[in-house]
Coordinates of C-alpha atoms in Angstrom, one line a residue:
Chain A
X1 CA -38.2 4.3 -44.6
X2 CA -36.0 2.9 -47.1
X3 CA -32.4 5.0 -47.5
X4 CA -30.4 7.0 -45.2
X5 CA -32.6 10.3 -44.4
X6 CA -30.5 13.5 -44.0
X7 CA -32.9 16.0 -42.3
X8 CA -32.2 19.8 -42.3
X9 CA -30.7 20.7 -39.5
X10 CA -29.5 24.3 -37.5
X11 CA -26.3 25.8 -38.3
X12 CA -24.4 27.7 -35.9
X13 CA -24.5 31.3 -35.6
X14 CA -21.8 32.7 -37.6
X15 CA -20.8 35.0 -35.0
X16 CA -19.7 32.4 -32.7
X17 CA -17.0 31.6 -34.5
X18 CA -13.8 33.7 -35.6
X19 CA -13.2 32.3 -39.2
X20 CA -9.3 30.7 -38.9
X21 CA -6.5 32.8 -40.6
X22 CA -3.9 30.3 -42.3
X23 CA -0.4 30.7 -41.9
X24 CA 2.3 29.6 -44.0
X25 CA 4.5 27.3 -42.0
X26 CA 7.7 28.3 -43.7
X27 CA 7.7 31.9 -42.9
X28 CA 5.0 32.8 -40.7
X29 CA 3.0 35.1 -43.4
X30 CA -0.7 35.3 -43.8
X31 CA -1.9 32.8 -46.4
X32 CA -3.2 35.2 -49.2
X33 CA -4.8 34.4 -53.0
X34 CA -1.4 33.2 -53.9
X35 CA 2.0 31.6 -53.0
X36 CA 4.8 32.3 -54.6
X37 CA 8.1 30.5 -54.8
X38 CA 5.9 27.4 -55.0
X39 CA 7.3 24.3 -55.6
X40 CA 5.3 21.5 -56.0
X41 CA 7.9 18.6 -55.1
X42 CA 8.0 20.7 -51.4
X43 CA 5.7 20.2 -48.3
X44 CA 2.9 22.7 -48.0
X45 CA 2.5 23.5 -43.8
X46 CA -0.2 25.6 -42.7
X47 CA -1.3 26.5 -39.4
X48 CA -4.3 28.1 -38.0
X49 CA -6.0 28.8 -34.6
X50 CA -9.5 28.4 -34.5
X51 CA -11.7 30.6 -32.2
X52 CA -15.2 29.9 -31.2
X53 CA -17.7 30.5 -28.1
X54 CA -18.8 27.2 -27.2
X55 CA -22.2 28.0 -25.5
X56 CA -23.4 30.3 -28.1
X57 CA -22.4 27.7 -30.5
X58 CA -24.2 25.2 -28.6
X59 CA -27.4 27.3 -28.6
X60 CA -27.6 29.0 -31.8
X61 CA -27.5 25.3 -33.2
X62 CA -29.7 23.7 -30.8
X63 CA -27.3 21.2 -29.2
X64 CA -27.0 20.9 -25.5
X65 CA -23.6 22.2 -24.1
X66 CA -22.4 18.4 -23.3
X67 CA -23.0 17.6 -26.7
X68 CA -19.4 16.8 -28.7
X69 CA -18.1 18.6 -31.9
X70 CA -14.6 18.8 -33.8
X71 CA -12.9 20.9 -36.0
X72 CA -11.8 19.8 -39.4
X73 CA -9.9 21.8 -41.7
X74 CA -9.5 20.2 -45.3
X75 CA -7.0 21.1 -48.4
X76 CA -8.4 19.8 -52.0
X77 CA -6.1 20.2 -55.2
X78 CA -8.3 22.0 -57.8
X79 CA -6.1 20.0 -60.4
X80 CA -4.9 16.6 -59.2
X81 CA -8.1 16.5 -56.9
X82 CA -6.5 15.2 -54.2
X83 CA -7.6 15.8 -50.4
X84 CA -6.1 15.8 -47.0
X85 CA -7.0 16.8 -43.5
X86 CA -6.7 17.4 -40.3
X87 CA -8.7 16.8 -37.1
X88 CA -8.6 18.5 -34.0
X89 CA -9.1 16.6 -30.9
X90 CA -13.3 16.6 -30.5
X91 CA -14.6 18.7 -27.2
X92 CA -17.4 18.9 -25.3
X93 CA -19.2 22.5 -26.0
X94 CA -19.0 23.5 -22.5
X95 CA -15.5 22.7 -22.2
X96 CA -14.7 24.4 -25.3
X97 CA -11.0 25.8 -24.7
X98 CA -10.5 29.9 -26.4
X99 CA -9.2 28.5 -29.7
X100 CA -8.4 25.2 -31.3
X101 CA -5.0 24.5 -32.8
X102 CA -4.9 23.2 -36.7
X103 CA -2.1 22.3 -38.6
X104 CA -2.6 20.9 -42.3
X105 CA 0.5 19.4 -43.9
X106 CA 0.0 19.1 -47.7
X107 CA 2.7 16.3 -49.0
X108 CA 5.1 17.1 -51.8
X109 CA 3.8 16.2 -55.0
X110 CA 0.0 16.6 -54.6
X111 CA -0.4 20.3 -55.5
X112 CA -0.9 21.8 -58.7
X113 CA -3.1 25.0 -60.0
X114 CA -5.1 26.0 -56.9
X115 CA -5.3 24.8 -53.4
X116 CA -9.3 25.0 -51.8
X117 CA -8.9 25.0 -48.1
X118 CA -12.0 24.7 -45.9
X119 CA -12.8 24.4 -42.2
X120 CA -15.7 22.7 -40.3
X121 CA -17.1 22.4 -37.1
X122 CA -19.0 19.2 -37.0
X123 CA -21.3 17.3 -34.4
X124 CA -19.6 14.3 -33.2
X125 CA -21.7 13.1 -30.4
X126 CA -24.9 14.0 -29.0
X127 CA -26.0 13.3 -25.0
X128 CA -29.1 12.4 -23.5
X129 CA -31.2 15.3 -25.7
X130 CA -34.5 14.4 -26.5
X131 CA -34.4 13.6 -30.4
X132 CA -35.3 17.3 -32.5
X133 CA -35.7 16.9 -36.2
X134 CA -34.7 20.4 -36.8
X135 CA -31.5 19.7 -34.6
X136 CA -28.1 17.4 -35.8
X137 CA -28.1 14.4 -34.8
X138 CA -25.9 12.0 -37.3
X139 CA -22.1 11.9 -36.3
X140 CA -20.2 14.3 -39.0
X141 CA -23.3 16.9 -39.6
X142 CA -21.5 19.9 -40.6
X143 CA -22.9 22.6 -38.1
X144 CA -20.0 25.3 -39.1
X145 CA -18.1 25.6 -42.1
X146 CA -15.9 29.0 -43.4
X147 CA -17.4 29.6 -46.7
X148 CA -19.3 27.4 -49.4
X149 CA -16.2 27.4 -51.5
X150 CA -13.7 27.5 -49.6
X151 CA -10.6 29.6 -50.1
X152 CA -8.9 29.1 -53.3
X153 CA -5.2 29.9 -53.5
X154 CA -2.9 30.0 -56.9
X155 CA 0.4 28.1 -56.3
X156 CA 2.9 30.3 -57.7
X157 CA 5.1 28.0 -59.3
X158 CA 4.1 24.8 -60.1
X159 CA 3.7 25.4 -63.9
X160 CA 7.3 26.5 -64.2
X161 CA 9.2 23.5 -65.4
X162 CA 12.0 22.2 -62.9
X163 CA 14.2 19.6 -63.4
X164 CA 16.8 17.7 -61.5
X165 CA 19.7 16.4 -63.4
X166 CA 23.3 15.6 -62.8
X167 CA 25.2 18.8 -65.1
X168 CA 28.4 17.0 -65.5
X169 CA 26.8 13.7 -66.8
X170 CA 24.9 15.7 -69.6
X171 CA 27.0 18.8 -70.3
X172 CA 24.7 21.4 -68.8
X173 CA 27.5 22.9 -66.4
X174 CA 30.2 21.7 -64.1
X175 CA 30.1 19.1 -61.3
X176 CA 29.9 22.1 -59.1
X177 CA 27.3 24.2 -61.1
X178 CA 24.1 25.0 -58.9
X179 CA 21.2 25.6 -61.5
X180 CA 20.9 26.7 -65.0
X181 CA 17.9 28.9 -66.5
X182 CA 17.3 27.3 -70.3
X183 CA 14.9 30.0 -71.9
X184 CA 13.9 30.2 -75.3
X185 CA 12.3 33.5 -76.0
X186 CA 12.5 33.3 -79.8
X187 CA 8.9 32.6 -80.2
X188 CA 6.7 34.9 -77.8
X189 CA 3.4 32.4 -79.1
X190 CA 5.3 29.6 -78.4
X191 CA 4.1 27.9 -74.8
X192 CA 5.9 29.1 -71.8
X193 CA 5.9 25.8 -70.6
X194 CA 8.0 24.1 -73.7
X195 CA 10.1 26.9 -73.5
X196 CA 11.8 27.3 -69.9
X197 CA 13.1 24.9 -68.0
X198 CA 14.9 25.4 -64.5
X199 CA 17.8 22.8 -64.5
X200 CA 19.0 21.9 -60.9
X201 CA 22.2 19.9 -61.0
X202 CA 21.1 16.5 -58.9
X203 CA 24.9 16.6 -57.1
X204 CA 24.4 19.9 -55.6
X205 CA 22.9 17.9 -52.3
X206 CA 22.5 21.4 -50.3
X207 CA 20.5 22.7 -53.3
X208 CA 18.2 19.6 -53.9
X209 CA 17.3 19.6 -50.0
X210 CA 16.1 22.9 -50.1
X211 CA 13.7 22.5 -53.2
X212 CA 12.9 19.1 -51.8
X213 CA 12.3 19.1 -48.3
X214 CA 10.0 21.6 -47.2
X215 CA 10.4 25.0 -46.1
X216 CA 11.0 25.0 -42.2
X217 CA 14.9 25.5 -42.4
X218 CA 16.0 29.2 -42.8
X219 CA 19.0 28.2 -44.7
X220 CA 16.9 26.6 -47.3
X221 CA 14.5 29.5 -47.2
X222 CA 17.8 31.6 -48.0
X223 CA 18.7 29.4 -51.2
X224 CA 15.0 29.2 -52.3
X225 CA 15.3 33.4 -52.2
X226 CA 18.6 33.0 -54.3
X227 CA 17.2 30.7 -56.5
X228 CA 13.7 32.5 -57.4
X229 CA 15.5 35.8 -57.9
X230 CA 18.1 34.6 -60.4
X231 CA 15.4 33.0 -62.3
X232 CA 13.1 36.3 -62.3
X233 CA 15.8 38.1 -63.0
X234 CA 16.9 36.5 -66.1
X235 CA 12.9 36.5 -67.2
X236 CA 12.9 40.6 -66.6
X237 CA 16.0 40.8 -68.6
X238 CA 14.9 38.5 -71.4
X239 CA 11.4 40.5 -71.7
X240 CA 13.4 43.9 -71.4
X241 CA 15.6 42.6 -74.4
X242 CA 12.0 42.0 -76.5
X243 CA 10.4 45.2 -75.3
X244 CA 9.5 46.6 -78.4
X245 CA 7.5 43.2 -79.6
X246 CA 6.1 42.6 -75.8
X247 CA 4.4 46.1 -76.2
X248 CA 3.4 45.6 -79.7
X249 CA 1.3 42.4 -78.9
X250 CA -1.1 41.0 -76.6
X251 CA -0.1 37.6 -76.0
X252 CA -2.3 34.8 -75.4
X253 CA -2.2 33.2 -71.9
X254 CA 0.2 30.7 -71.0
X255 CA 2.5 32.0 -74.1
X256 CA 6.3 33.1 -73.3
X257 CA 5.1 36.8 -74.3
X258 CA 2.4 36.6 -71.8
X259 CA 5.0 35.2 -69.1
X260 CA 7.7 37.7 -69.8
X261 CA 5.0 40.5 -70.3
X262 CA 3.5 39.3 -66.6
X263 CA 7.0 39.6 -64.8
X264 CA 7.4 43.2 -66.0
X265 CA 3.7 44.1 -64.8
X266 CA 4.0 42.5 -61.7
X267 CA 7.2 43.5 -60.7
X268 CA 7.4 47.4 -62.4
X269 CA 3.2 47.8 -62.0
X270 CA 3.7 51.6 -62.3
X271 CA 5.9 52.1 -64.7
X272 CA 6.0 52.2 -68.7
X273 CA 8.2 48.8 -69.7
X274 CA 9.8 51.2 -72.2
X275 CA 10.8 53.3 -69.3
X276 CA 12.1 50.5 -67.3
X277 CA 14.1 49.2 -70.2
X278 CA 15.6 52.8 -70.5
X279 CA 16.7 52.5 -67.2
X280 CA 18.5 49.5 -67.5
X281 CA 20.6 50.8 -70.6
X282 CA 21.3 54.3 -69.0
X283 CA 23.0 52.4 -66.0
X284 CA 22.9 48.7 -65.7
X285 CA 24.3 48.7 -62.0
X286 CA 21.6 50.6 -60.6
X287 CA 19.2 48.9 -62.4
X288 CA 20.0 45.8 -60.9
X289 CA 20.4 47.3 -57.4
X290 CA 16.7 48.2 -57.8
X291 CA 15.9 44.8 -59.1
X292 CA 17.0 42.9 -55.9
X293 CA 14.3 45.2 -54.1
X294 CA 11.8 44.9 -56.7
X295 CA 12.2 40.9 -57.1
X296 CA 12.4 40.2 -53.3
X297 CA 15.8 39.7 -53.1
X298 CA 16.2 37.5 -49.6
X299 CA 12.8 39.2 -48.3
X300 CA 12.1 36.1 -46.4
X301 CA 10.2 37.1 -43.5
X302 CA 11.3 36.6 -40.0
X303 CA 13.8 33.3 -39.9
X304 CA 13.7 31.2 -37.0
Chain B
X1 CA 10.6 11.3 -58.2
X2 CA 10.4 10.7 -61.9
X3 CA 9.1 12.9 -65.0
X4 CA 7.9 11.4 -68.2
X5 CA 7.9 12.4 -71.3
X6 CA 4.6 14.6 -72.3
X7 CA 2.8 14.1 -75.6
X8 CA 0.0 16.8 -75.9
X9 CA -3.8 16.3 -77.4
X10 CA -3.8 17.6 -80.7
X11 CA -5.3 16.5 -83.9
X12 CA -2.0 15.2 -85.1
X13 CA -2.1 12.6 -82.3
X14 CA -5.9 11.9 -82.5
X15 CA -5.3 10.9 -86.0
X16 CA -2.2 8.7 -85.1
X17 CA -4.4 7.4 -82.9
X18 CA -7.3 6.5 -84.9
X19 CA -4.8 4.5 -87.1
X20 CA -3.0 2.7 -84.1
X21 CA -7.0 1.6 -82.9
X22 CA -7.6 -0.3 -85.6
X23 CA -4.1 -1.7 -86.7
X24 CA -4.1 -4.1 -84.6
X25 CA -1.5 -5.6 -82.2
X26 CA 1.1 -6.7 -84.5
X27 CA 1.5 -3.2 -86.3
X28 CA 1.6 -1.6 -83.2
X29 CA 4.4 -3.5 -81.9
X30 CA 6.3 -2.4 -84.6
X31 CA 5.5 1.1 -84.0
X32 CA 6.8 0.8 -80.7
X33 CA 9.7 3.4 -79.8
X34 CA 11.1 5.6 -76.9
X35 CA 10.6 9.0 -78.2
X36 CA 8.7 11.3 -80.0
X37 CA 9.7 14.6 -81.5
X38 CA 7.0 16.2 -80.5
X39 CA 7.2 15.0 -77.1
X40 CA 8.8 17.6 -73.5
X41 CA 9.0 16.7 -70.1
X42 CA 6.6 17.9 -67.2
X43 CA 6.9 21.0 -64.9
X44 CA 7.1 19.8 -61.4
X45 CA 10.3 18.9 -59.7
X46 CA 12.3 15.8 -60.6
X47 CA 14.5 13.6 -62.4
X48 CA 13.5 13.1 -66.0
X49 CA 13.4 9.3 -66.8
X50 CA 16.0 8.1 -69.4
X51 CA 15.3 6.5 -72.5
X52 CA 16.9 3.5 -71.4
X53 CA 14.8 3.3 -68.5
X54 CA 11.5 3.8 -70.7
X55 CA 12.5 1.0 -72.5
X56 CA 13.1 -1.1 -69.6
X57 CA 9.6 0.0 -68.5
X58 CA 8.0 -1.3 -71.5
X59 CA 9.5 -4.3 -71.7
X60 CA 8.5 -5.3 -68.0
X61 CA 4.6 -4.1 -68.9
X62 CA 5.2 -6.5 -71.9
X63 CA 6.1 -9.1 -69.9
X64 CA 3.4 -9.0 -67.6
X65 CA 1.2 -8.8 -70.9
X66 CA 2.6 -12.2 -71.9
X67 CA 1.7 -13.6 -68.6
X68 CA -1.7 -12.8 -69.0
X69 CA -2.2 -13.8 -72.6
X70 CA -0.7 -10.9 -74.9
X71 CA -0.3 -11.2 -77.8
X72 CA -3.1 -13.3 -78.7
X73 CA -6.8 -11.8 -78.8
X74 CA -8.1 -15.2 -77.4
X75 CA -8.0 -16.3 -73.5
X76 CA -7.1 -13.1 -72.5
X77 CA -7.2 -12.5 -68.6
X78 CA -7.7 -8.6 -68.9
X79 CA -8.6 -8.5 -64.9
X80 CA -5.3 -10.6 -63.9
X81 CA -3.5 -8.2 -66.3
X82 CA -5.1 -4.9 -64.8
X83 CA -4.3 -5.9 -61.3
X84 CA -0.8 -6.9 -62.0
X85 CA -0.3 -3.8 -64.3
X86 CA -1.9 -1.4 -62.0
X87 CA 0.6 -2.7 -59.3
X88 CA 3.9 -2.3 -61.6
X89 CA 2.8 1.2 -63.0
X90 CA 2.7 2.5 -59.2
X91 CA 5.6 0.7 -58.0
X92 CA 7.9 1.2 -61.3
X93 CA 7.0 4.6 -62.6
X94 CA 8.2 6.5 -59.5
X95 CA 5.7 9.8 -60.0
X96 CA 4.0 11.9 -57.8
X97 CA -0.1 12.6 -58.3
X98 CA 0.8 15.7 -59.7
X99 CA 2.9 14.4 -62.3
X100 CA 0.1 11.4 -62.9
X101 CA -2.7 14.1 -63.4
X102 CA -0.7 15.2 -66.4
X103 CA -2.7 13.4 -69.3
X104 CA 0.6 13.7 -71.9
X105 CA 2.3 11.4 -70.1
X106 CA -0.3 8.8 -70.7
X107 CA -0.5 9.8 -74.4
X108 CA 3.1 8.8 -74.5
X109 CA 3.0 5.5 -73.4
X110 CA -0.1 4.6 -74.9
X111 CA 0.7 6.0 -78.4
X112 CA 4.6 6.1 -78.2
X113 CA 6.2 3.0 -76.1
X114 CA 3.5 0.7 -75.5
X115 CA 0.5 1.4 -78.2
X116 CA 0.6 -2.6 -78.6
X117 CA -0.6 -3.3 -75.0
X118 CA -3.2 -0.7 -75.7
X119 CA -4.6 -2.2 -78.7
X120 CA -4.2 -5.7 -77.1
X121 CA -6.2 -4.7 -73.9
X122 CA -9.0 -2.8 -76.0
X123 CA -9.2 -4.5 -79.2
X124 CA -10.9 -2.9 -82.0
X125 CA -13.2 -5.5 -83.6
X126 CA -14.3 -3.8 -87.2
X127 CA -16.3 -6.6 -88.1
X128 CA -18.9 -5.8 -85.4
X129 CA -18.4 -2.2 -86.7
X130 CA -16.6 -1.0 -83.6
X131 CA -14.7 2.2 -84.2
X132 CA -12.4 2.0 -80.9
X133 CA -12.6 4.3 -77.8
X134 CA -10.2 7.1 -77.9
X135 CA -10.6 8.0 -74.2
X136 CA -8.5 4.7 -73.8
X137 CA -5.2 6.4 -75.8
X138 CA -5.6 10.0 -75.4
X139 CA -6.8 11.7 -71.9
X140 CA -9.0 14.3 -72.5
X141 CA -10.2 16.2 -69.0
X142 CA -9.0 13.1 -66.6
X143 CA -7.0 10.0 -66.7
X144 CA -9.5 7.6 -65.5
X145 CA -10.4 6.1 -68.3
X146 CA -7.0 5.7 -69.8
X147 CA -5.7 2.5 -70.6
X148 CA -2.5 3.1 -68.1
X149 CA -3.7 6.4 -66.6
X150 CA -6.8 4.2 -64.7
X151 CA -4.6 1.8 -63.6
X152 CA -2.0 3.8 -61.6
X153 CA -4.8 5.9 -60.1
X154 CA -6.7 2.8 -58.9
X155 CA -3.7 1.5 -57.5
X156 CA -2.7 5.0 -55.8
X157 CA -6.1 4.9 -54.3
X158 CA -6.7 1.6 -53.4
X159 CA -3.4 0.8 -51.7
X160 CA -4.0 -0.6 -48.6
X161 CA -0.5 0.1 -46.7
X162 CA -1.7 -1.2 -43.2
X163 CA -2.8 -4.6 -44.7
X164 CA 0.1 -7.6 -45.4
X165 CA -1.2 -7.3 -49.1
X166 CA -1.6 -3.7 -50.0
X167 CA -3.5 -4.6 -53.1
X168 CA -5.9 -7.0 -51.4
X169 CA -9.0 -4.6 -52.1
X170 CA -7.7 -4.0 -56.0
X171 CA -8.0 -7.7 -56.5
X172 CA -11.2 -8.3 -54.6
X173 CA -13.1 -5.6 -56.7
X174 CA -14.3 -5.9 -60.2
X175 CA -14.3 -3.9 -63.0
X176 CA -17.7 -2.1 -63.1
X177 CA -17.1 -1.6 -59.1
X178 CA -13.8 -0.1 -59.8
X179 CA -16.2 2.4 -62.6
X180 CA -18.3 3.3 -60.1
X181 CA -15.8 4.3 -57.6
X182 CA -12.8 5.9 -59.3
X183 CA -14.9 7.7 -62.0
X184 CA -16.2 9.8 -59.3
X185 CA -13.9 12.4 -58.6
X186 CA -15.5 14.0 -55.5
X187 CA -15.6 10.6 -53.9
X188 CA -12.0 9.7 -54.6
X189 CA -11.3 12.8 -52.8
X190 CA -12.4 11.2 -49.9
X191 CA -10.0 8.3 -49.9
X192 CA -10.8 7.0 -46.1
X193 CA -14.3 7.2 -46.1
X194 CA -13.9 5.1 -50.1
X195 CA -11.4 2.4 -48.9
X196 CA -14.0 2.1 -45.5
X197 CA -17.1 1.9 -48.1
X198 CA -15.2 -1.3 -49.9
X199 CA -14.8 -2.7 -47.0
X200 CA -18.4 -2.9 -46.3
X201 CA -19.6 -3.7 -49.9
X202 CA -17.3 -6.6 -49.8
X203 CA -18.9 -8.0 -46.9
X204 CA -22.2 -7.1 -48.4
X205 CA -21.2 -9.1 -51.7
X206 CA -20.7 -12.3 -49.7
X207 CA -23.6 -11.9 -47.4
X208 CA -25.7 -11.1 -51.1
X209 CA -24.6 -13.3 -53.7
X210 CA -27.8 -13.2 -55.6
X211 CA -27.6 -9.2 -56.3
X212 CA -25.8 -7.5 -58.9
X213 CA -22.3 -6.5 -57.1
X214 CA -21.8 -3.6 -60.0
X215 CA -25.3 -2.0 -59.0
X216 CA -25.2 -2.3 -55.7
X217 CA -22.0 -0.3 -55.4
X218 CA -23.2 2.3 -57.6
X219 CA -26.0 2.6 -55.2
X220 CA -24.3 2.8 -52.2
X221 CA -21.7 5.1 -54.2
X222 CA -24.3 7.9 -54.8
X223 CA -25.7 7.4 -51.3
X224 CA -22.2 8.2 -49.8
X225 CA -22.1 11.2 -52.3
X226 CA -25.2 12.7 -51.2
X227 CA -24.5 12.2 -47.5
X228 CA -21.4 13.8 -47.9
X229 CA -23.4 17.3 -48.7
X230 CA -24.3 17.6 -45.1
X231 CA -21.6 14.7 -43.2
X232 CA -18.2 16.0 -43.0
X233 CA -16.3 12.6 -43.7
X234 CA -13.3 14.1 -42.5
X235 CA -14.8 14.5 -39.2
X236 CA -15.1 11.0 -38.6
X237 CA -12.8 8.6 -36.8
X238 CA -12.0 4.9 -38.7
X239 CA -15.1 3.6 -36.3
X240 CA -17.1 6.5 -37.1
X241 CA -16.5 5.7 -40.8
X242 CA -16.9 2.1 -40.5
X243 CA -20.1 2.5 -38.8
X244 CA -21.8 4.8 -41.4
X245 CA -20.5 2.9 -44.2
X246 CA -22.0 -0.5 -42.6
X247 CA -25.2 1.7 -42.7
X248 CA -25.3 2.6 -46.2
X249 CA -24.2 -0.6 -47.3
X250 CA -27.1 -2.4 -45.4
X251 CA -29.6 0.3 -47.0
X252 CA -28.3 0.0 -50.3
X253 CA -28.7 -4.0 -50.2
X254 CA -32.5 -3.3 -48.6
X255 CA -33.1 -0.5 -51.3
X256 CA -32.3 -2.9 -54.3
X257 CA -33.8 -6.1 -52.7
X258 CA -36.9 -4.4 -52.7
X259 CA -36.8 -2.6 -55.8
X260 CA -36.8 0.8 -55.1
X261 CA -33.6 1.3 -57.6
X262 CA -33.3 -0.2 -60.6
X263 CA -30.3 -0.8 -62.2
X264 CA -30.3 1.7 -65.0
X265 CA -31.0 4.9 -61.9
X266 CA -29.6 3.8 -59.3

């Protein structure tokens, strides 16, 4: 017969595997359906422990306990279509450890939009078992995967325009300045991407390192938290300045209006935005203190 | 990393490009500039490229094109130009894949910075009733067909850093073979598997010089895609991938020689 014949084969009993829970490398938090404070020029590190019962796994997919499998995890970016993966050391099912450690590293500059993470257990080598058309035989055959479509994670900030420039050379600030948010909220219908820029002073080496060299350093996490707070604070104030206009219109997705309205609804979900404005007008200092909690200033989890 | 100016796809841009497509190389050269009032810089982190740097890049691309026949319409070495431009765009632009997925940066390069190079590489022969292909000028959904975007992605995907000549794969493949591989986004995602497939197919081309290379590559690419539904290509190490790709290459040759697959439905 011509060509590659892919026979259907038995998949593993889902109960023989505990799907992995992915943890964010920078703060140890669980990977949810969104990653906030994400800057695409930083590395994203995800870790997990895969748990499976080797003998139950083998019997459910018709394999011998002496057969070898491998656990792989792969990431895929829904926008760039780039992929990457990690592969654990292959093991015999009768010598299966209780858990298999996995670590996915997404290189800087590879992600935008959405992230899909998928974990598989695949056949590597069969022993001397008799050929059975219902049992996987081809190396690489997928015996278990965590979900047909994997996990979709919205990435928080890659669409937020960030640029590193030399402040002193361009007149945006002093040589010792750190950052500046340039926001034009005059046209609420304008595209948000075109109306906002976070400028980072390229001469500020500590800040540049914090936003470009991954999330492992606790000092960098503090700087990013401060930066995130400063940006969100300016957006909240801009939104409150235009609260009447925002409440009167239903802004298009991706517009300045939608972004400003969105941050109020996200950070003050249970309060009418007009009441938030009144609170700010009544007592600015108290409002600013509340704002620190609402925007999660320095709430960066347990630092190493 | 660098950020390039972006020009969004719009009715105005399409109208402008329609004019450029039929204007000819000389007129496009006159319309060259380094900035456009509708341009904006991208969202990902990086340093905005200066106008001087843009001008320098345009000059370097032009020099490469001149080495391959630009601006003349005759005796163009388009394959040689594509390879040299690919390498220079990849090494010279200094952008991330995230930046490269933005159609806007490619629209800006083709319609503002170097429209004459696009007009030279993809000329419209009005006498033959051709209307031109806007995909070469404006990124619609993906940049795999854009005059410059496709070259950057080609270099990004086929660079082999472990080889003495990192660009050896690009130098050995022909245009139709690039298309069979790089215009299949699912396949592009499995870069290791794709590089092993190319290696296996290049050996098949040598041992079966009578077979149509583009057709053979199409058959093999489709086989690999089908197999990818049940086999995790990430699970296989280099030896496993090499064995699998050798099987695919062999079976593709057998299928084509036996006439089981026609050129059109391969």
